mmCIF file of C-alpha atoms in Angstrom:
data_model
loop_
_atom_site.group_PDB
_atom_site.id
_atom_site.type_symbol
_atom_site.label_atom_id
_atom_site.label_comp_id
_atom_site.label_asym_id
_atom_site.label_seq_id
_atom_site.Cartn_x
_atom_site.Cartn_y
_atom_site.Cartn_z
ATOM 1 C CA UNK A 8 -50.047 42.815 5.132
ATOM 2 C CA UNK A 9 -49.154 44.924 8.081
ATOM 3 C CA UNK A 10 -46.744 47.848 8.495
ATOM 4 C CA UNK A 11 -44.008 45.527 10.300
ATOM 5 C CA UNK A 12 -44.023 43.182 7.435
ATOM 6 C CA UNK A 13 -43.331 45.859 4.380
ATOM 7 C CA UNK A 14 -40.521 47.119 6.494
ATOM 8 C CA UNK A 15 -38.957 43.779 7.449
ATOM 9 C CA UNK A 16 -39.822 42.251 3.554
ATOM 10 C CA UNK A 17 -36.846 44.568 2.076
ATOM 11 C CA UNK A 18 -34.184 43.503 4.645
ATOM 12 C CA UNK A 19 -35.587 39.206 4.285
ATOM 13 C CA UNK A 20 -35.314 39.996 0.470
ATOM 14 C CA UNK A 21 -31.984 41.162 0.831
ATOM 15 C CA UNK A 22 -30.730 38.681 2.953
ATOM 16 C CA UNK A 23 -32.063 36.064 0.836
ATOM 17 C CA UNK A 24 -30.041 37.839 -2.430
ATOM 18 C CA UNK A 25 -27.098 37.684 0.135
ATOM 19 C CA UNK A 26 -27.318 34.031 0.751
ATOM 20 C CA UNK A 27 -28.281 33.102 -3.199
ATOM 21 C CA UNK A 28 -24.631 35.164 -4.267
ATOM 22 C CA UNK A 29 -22.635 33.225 -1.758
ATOM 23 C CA UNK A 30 -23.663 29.563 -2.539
ATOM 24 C CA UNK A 31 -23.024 30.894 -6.545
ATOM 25 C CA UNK A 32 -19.703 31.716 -5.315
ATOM 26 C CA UNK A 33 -19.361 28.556 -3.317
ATOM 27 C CA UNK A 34 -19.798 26.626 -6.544
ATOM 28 C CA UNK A 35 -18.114 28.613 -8.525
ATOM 29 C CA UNK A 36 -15.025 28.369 -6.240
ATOM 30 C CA UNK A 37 -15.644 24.310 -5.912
ATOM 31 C CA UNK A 38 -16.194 23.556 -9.753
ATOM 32 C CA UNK A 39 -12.666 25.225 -10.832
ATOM 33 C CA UNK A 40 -11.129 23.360 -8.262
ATOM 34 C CA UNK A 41 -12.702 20.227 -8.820
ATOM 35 C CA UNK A 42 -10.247 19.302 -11.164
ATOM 36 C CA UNK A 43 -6.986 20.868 -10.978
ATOM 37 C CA UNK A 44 -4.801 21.081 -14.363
ATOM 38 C CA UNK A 45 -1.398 19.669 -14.841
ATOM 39 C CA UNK A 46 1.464 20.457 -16.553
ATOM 40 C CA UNK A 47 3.745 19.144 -19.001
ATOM 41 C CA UNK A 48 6.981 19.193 -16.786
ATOM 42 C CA UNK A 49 4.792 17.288 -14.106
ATOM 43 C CA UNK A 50 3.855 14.366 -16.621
ATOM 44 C CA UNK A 51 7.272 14.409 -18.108
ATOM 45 C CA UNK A 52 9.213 13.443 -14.950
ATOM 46 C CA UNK A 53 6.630 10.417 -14.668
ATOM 47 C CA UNK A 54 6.667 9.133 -17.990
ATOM 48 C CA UNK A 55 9.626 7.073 -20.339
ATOM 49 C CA UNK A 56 10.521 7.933 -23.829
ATOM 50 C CA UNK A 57 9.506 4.864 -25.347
ATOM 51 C CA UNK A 58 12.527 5.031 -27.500
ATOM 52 C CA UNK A 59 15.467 6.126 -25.558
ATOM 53 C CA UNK A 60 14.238 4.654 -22.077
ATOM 54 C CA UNK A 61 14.828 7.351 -20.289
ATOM 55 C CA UNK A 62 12.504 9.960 -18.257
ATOM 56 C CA UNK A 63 10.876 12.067 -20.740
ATOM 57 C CA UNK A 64 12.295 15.340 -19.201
ATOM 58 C CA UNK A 65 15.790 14.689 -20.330
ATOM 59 C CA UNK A 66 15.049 12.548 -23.396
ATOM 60 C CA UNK A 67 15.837 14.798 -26.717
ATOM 61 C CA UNK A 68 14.618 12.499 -29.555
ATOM 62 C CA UNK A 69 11.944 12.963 -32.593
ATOM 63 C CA UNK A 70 9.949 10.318 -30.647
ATOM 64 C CA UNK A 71 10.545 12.168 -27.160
ATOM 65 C CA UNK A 72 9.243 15.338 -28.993
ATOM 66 C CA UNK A 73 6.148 13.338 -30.805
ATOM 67 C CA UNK A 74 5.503 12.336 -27.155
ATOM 68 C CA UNK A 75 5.538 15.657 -25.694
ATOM 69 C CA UNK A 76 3.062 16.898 -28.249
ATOM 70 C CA UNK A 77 0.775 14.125 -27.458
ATOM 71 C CA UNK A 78 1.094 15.016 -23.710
ATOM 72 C CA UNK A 79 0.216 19.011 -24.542
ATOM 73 C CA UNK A 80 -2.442 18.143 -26.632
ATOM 74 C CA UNK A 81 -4.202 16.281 -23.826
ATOM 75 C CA UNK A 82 -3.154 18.931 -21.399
ATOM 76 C CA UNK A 83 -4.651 21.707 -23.986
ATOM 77 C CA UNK A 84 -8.077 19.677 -23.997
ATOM 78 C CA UNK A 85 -8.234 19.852 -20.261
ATOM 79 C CA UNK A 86 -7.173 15.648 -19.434
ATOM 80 C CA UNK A 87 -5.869 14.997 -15.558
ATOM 81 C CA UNK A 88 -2.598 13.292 -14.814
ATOM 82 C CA UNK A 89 -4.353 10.066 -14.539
ATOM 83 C CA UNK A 90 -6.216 10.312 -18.173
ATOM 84 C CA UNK A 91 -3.082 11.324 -19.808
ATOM 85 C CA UNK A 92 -1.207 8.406 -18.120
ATOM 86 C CA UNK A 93 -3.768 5.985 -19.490
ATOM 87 C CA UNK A 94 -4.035 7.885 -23.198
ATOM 88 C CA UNK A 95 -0.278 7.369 -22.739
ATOM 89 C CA UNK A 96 -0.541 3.955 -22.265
ATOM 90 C CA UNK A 97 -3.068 3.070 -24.892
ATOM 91 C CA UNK A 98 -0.741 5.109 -27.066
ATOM 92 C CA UNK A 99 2.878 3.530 -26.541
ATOM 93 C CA UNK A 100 2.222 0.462 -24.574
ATOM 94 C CA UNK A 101 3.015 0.377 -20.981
ATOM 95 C CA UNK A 102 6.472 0.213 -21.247
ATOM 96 C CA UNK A 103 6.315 4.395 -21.183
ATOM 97 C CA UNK A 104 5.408 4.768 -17.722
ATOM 98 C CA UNK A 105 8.287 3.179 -16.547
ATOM 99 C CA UNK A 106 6.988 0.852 -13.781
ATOM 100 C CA UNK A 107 7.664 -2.804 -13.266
ATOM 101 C CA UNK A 108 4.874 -5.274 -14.302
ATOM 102 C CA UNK A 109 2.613 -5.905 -10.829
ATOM 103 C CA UNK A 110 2.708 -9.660 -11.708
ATOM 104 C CA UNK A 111 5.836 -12.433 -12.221
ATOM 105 C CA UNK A 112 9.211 -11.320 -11.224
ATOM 106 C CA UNK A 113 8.581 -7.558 -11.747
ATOM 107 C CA UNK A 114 6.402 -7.739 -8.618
ATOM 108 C CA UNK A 115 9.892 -8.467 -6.618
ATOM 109 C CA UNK A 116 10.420 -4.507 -6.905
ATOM 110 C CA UNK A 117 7.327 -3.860 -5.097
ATOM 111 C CA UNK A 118 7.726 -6.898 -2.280
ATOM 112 C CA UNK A 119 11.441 -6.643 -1.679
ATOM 113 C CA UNK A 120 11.624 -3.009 -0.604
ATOM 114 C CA UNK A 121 8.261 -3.762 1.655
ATOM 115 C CA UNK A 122 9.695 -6.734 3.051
ATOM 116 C CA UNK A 123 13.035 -4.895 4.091
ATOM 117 C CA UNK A 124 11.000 -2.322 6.063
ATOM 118 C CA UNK A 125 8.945 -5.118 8.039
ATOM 119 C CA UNK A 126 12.724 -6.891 8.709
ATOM 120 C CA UNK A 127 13.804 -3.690 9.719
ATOM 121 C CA UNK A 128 11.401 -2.721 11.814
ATOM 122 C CA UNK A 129 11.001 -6.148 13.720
ATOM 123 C CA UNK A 130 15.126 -6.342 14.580
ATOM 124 C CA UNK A 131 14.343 -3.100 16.248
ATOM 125 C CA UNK A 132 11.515 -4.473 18.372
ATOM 126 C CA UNK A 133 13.959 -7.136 19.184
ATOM 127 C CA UNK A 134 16.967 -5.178 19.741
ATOM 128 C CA UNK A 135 14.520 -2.081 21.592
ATOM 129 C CA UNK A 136 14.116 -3.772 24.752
ATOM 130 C CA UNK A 137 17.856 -5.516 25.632
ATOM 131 C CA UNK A 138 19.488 -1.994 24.723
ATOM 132 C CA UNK A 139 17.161 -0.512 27.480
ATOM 133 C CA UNK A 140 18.071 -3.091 29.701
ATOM 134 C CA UNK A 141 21.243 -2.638 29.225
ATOM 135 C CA UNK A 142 21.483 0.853 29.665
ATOM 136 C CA UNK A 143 19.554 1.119 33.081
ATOM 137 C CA UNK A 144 22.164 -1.879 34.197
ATOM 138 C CA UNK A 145 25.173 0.432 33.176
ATOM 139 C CA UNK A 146 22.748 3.581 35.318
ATOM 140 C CA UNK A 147 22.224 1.535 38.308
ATOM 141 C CA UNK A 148 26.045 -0.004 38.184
ATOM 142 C CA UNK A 149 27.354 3.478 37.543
ATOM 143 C CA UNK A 150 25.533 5.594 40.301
ATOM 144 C CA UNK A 151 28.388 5.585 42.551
ATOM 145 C CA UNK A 152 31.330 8.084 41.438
ATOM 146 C CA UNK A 153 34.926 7.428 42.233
ATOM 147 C CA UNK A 154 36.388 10.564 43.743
ATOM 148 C CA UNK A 155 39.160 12.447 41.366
ATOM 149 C CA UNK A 156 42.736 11.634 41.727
ATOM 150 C CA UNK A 157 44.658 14.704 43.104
ATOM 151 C CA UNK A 158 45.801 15.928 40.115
ATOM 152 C CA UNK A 159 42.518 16.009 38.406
ATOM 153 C CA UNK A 160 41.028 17.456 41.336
ATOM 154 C CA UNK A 161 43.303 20.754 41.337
ATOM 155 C CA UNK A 162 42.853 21.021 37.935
ATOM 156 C CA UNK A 163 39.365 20.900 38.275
ATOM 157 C CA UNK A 164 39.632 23.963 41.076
ATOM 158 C CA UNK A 165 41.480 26.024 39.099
ATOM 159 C CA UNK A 166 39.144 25.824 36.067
ATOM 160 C CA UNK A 167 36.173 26.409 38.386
ATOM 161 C CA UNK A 168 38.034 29.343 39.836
ATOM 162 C CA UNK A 169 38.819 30.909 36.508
ATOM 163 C CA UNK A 170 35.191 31.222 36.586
ATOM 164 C CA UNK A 171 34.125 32.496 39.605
#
């Protein structure tokens, strides 16, 4: 080894350390938010007291309480939304989270609001066009201005003067 490479070995070693402490941070900082923790106000306003059938968050029964000790229990041993949901629903059924059946006549409240918004939005394609057409024909038609009467037109001059 030469005299150039002892000097520039410290400063390579501590670049290296340098580099090795960020990526730990990196992954330190990606692992915690990997998965992010919920709350029981968040699951509440999503999920039915199977009882009462009402949102959890207003629901004051022994069965609304059972369920919100079910919900912090999961929440305490570190479960996302979407594992408590299903815990939830192997629990009480699926009647707790609330949400029409996606099959039969429960699938009407998915389609019908869907179907309104397509409707909707094809009357305005429709419609889009012969309101444009009908405004440049009331442009063109109404380029020409009829003069003021005499009245109007002194009435005009004097507000116009008030300003000058």
């Amino acid at each position: 080894m030469s005299v150039g490479d002892r000097q520039s070995s410290p400063t390579l070693i501590a670049k290296l350390s340098g580099l090795v402490a960020l990526c730990a941070l990196l992954v330190a900082t990606s692992a915690s938010g990997a998965t992010p923790r919920t709350s029981l106000p968040v699951i509440e306003r999503q999920v039915m007291c199977v009882t009462c059938k009402i949102p959890l968050n207003v629901a004051q029964s022994p069965q609304s309480d059972r369920e919100r000790a079910f919900i912090q229990n999961l929440i305490d041993q570190g479960e996302g939304e979407a594992e408590i949901k299903n815990a939830l629903v192997g629990q009480y059924g699926p009647a707790v989270l609330g949400l029409p059946a996606a099959k039969g006549f429960d699938l009407t409240a998915y389609l019908v609001p869907l179907a309104v918004v397509i409707a909707l939005l094809l009357l305005l394609l429709a419609l889009l066009p012969r309101w444009r057409r009908r405004a440049k024909e009331q442009a063109a038609g109404s380029s020409v201005l009829e003069p003021l009467v005499g009245s109007d037109a002194a009435r005009l001059e004097a507000d116009l003067a008030k300003f000058d």
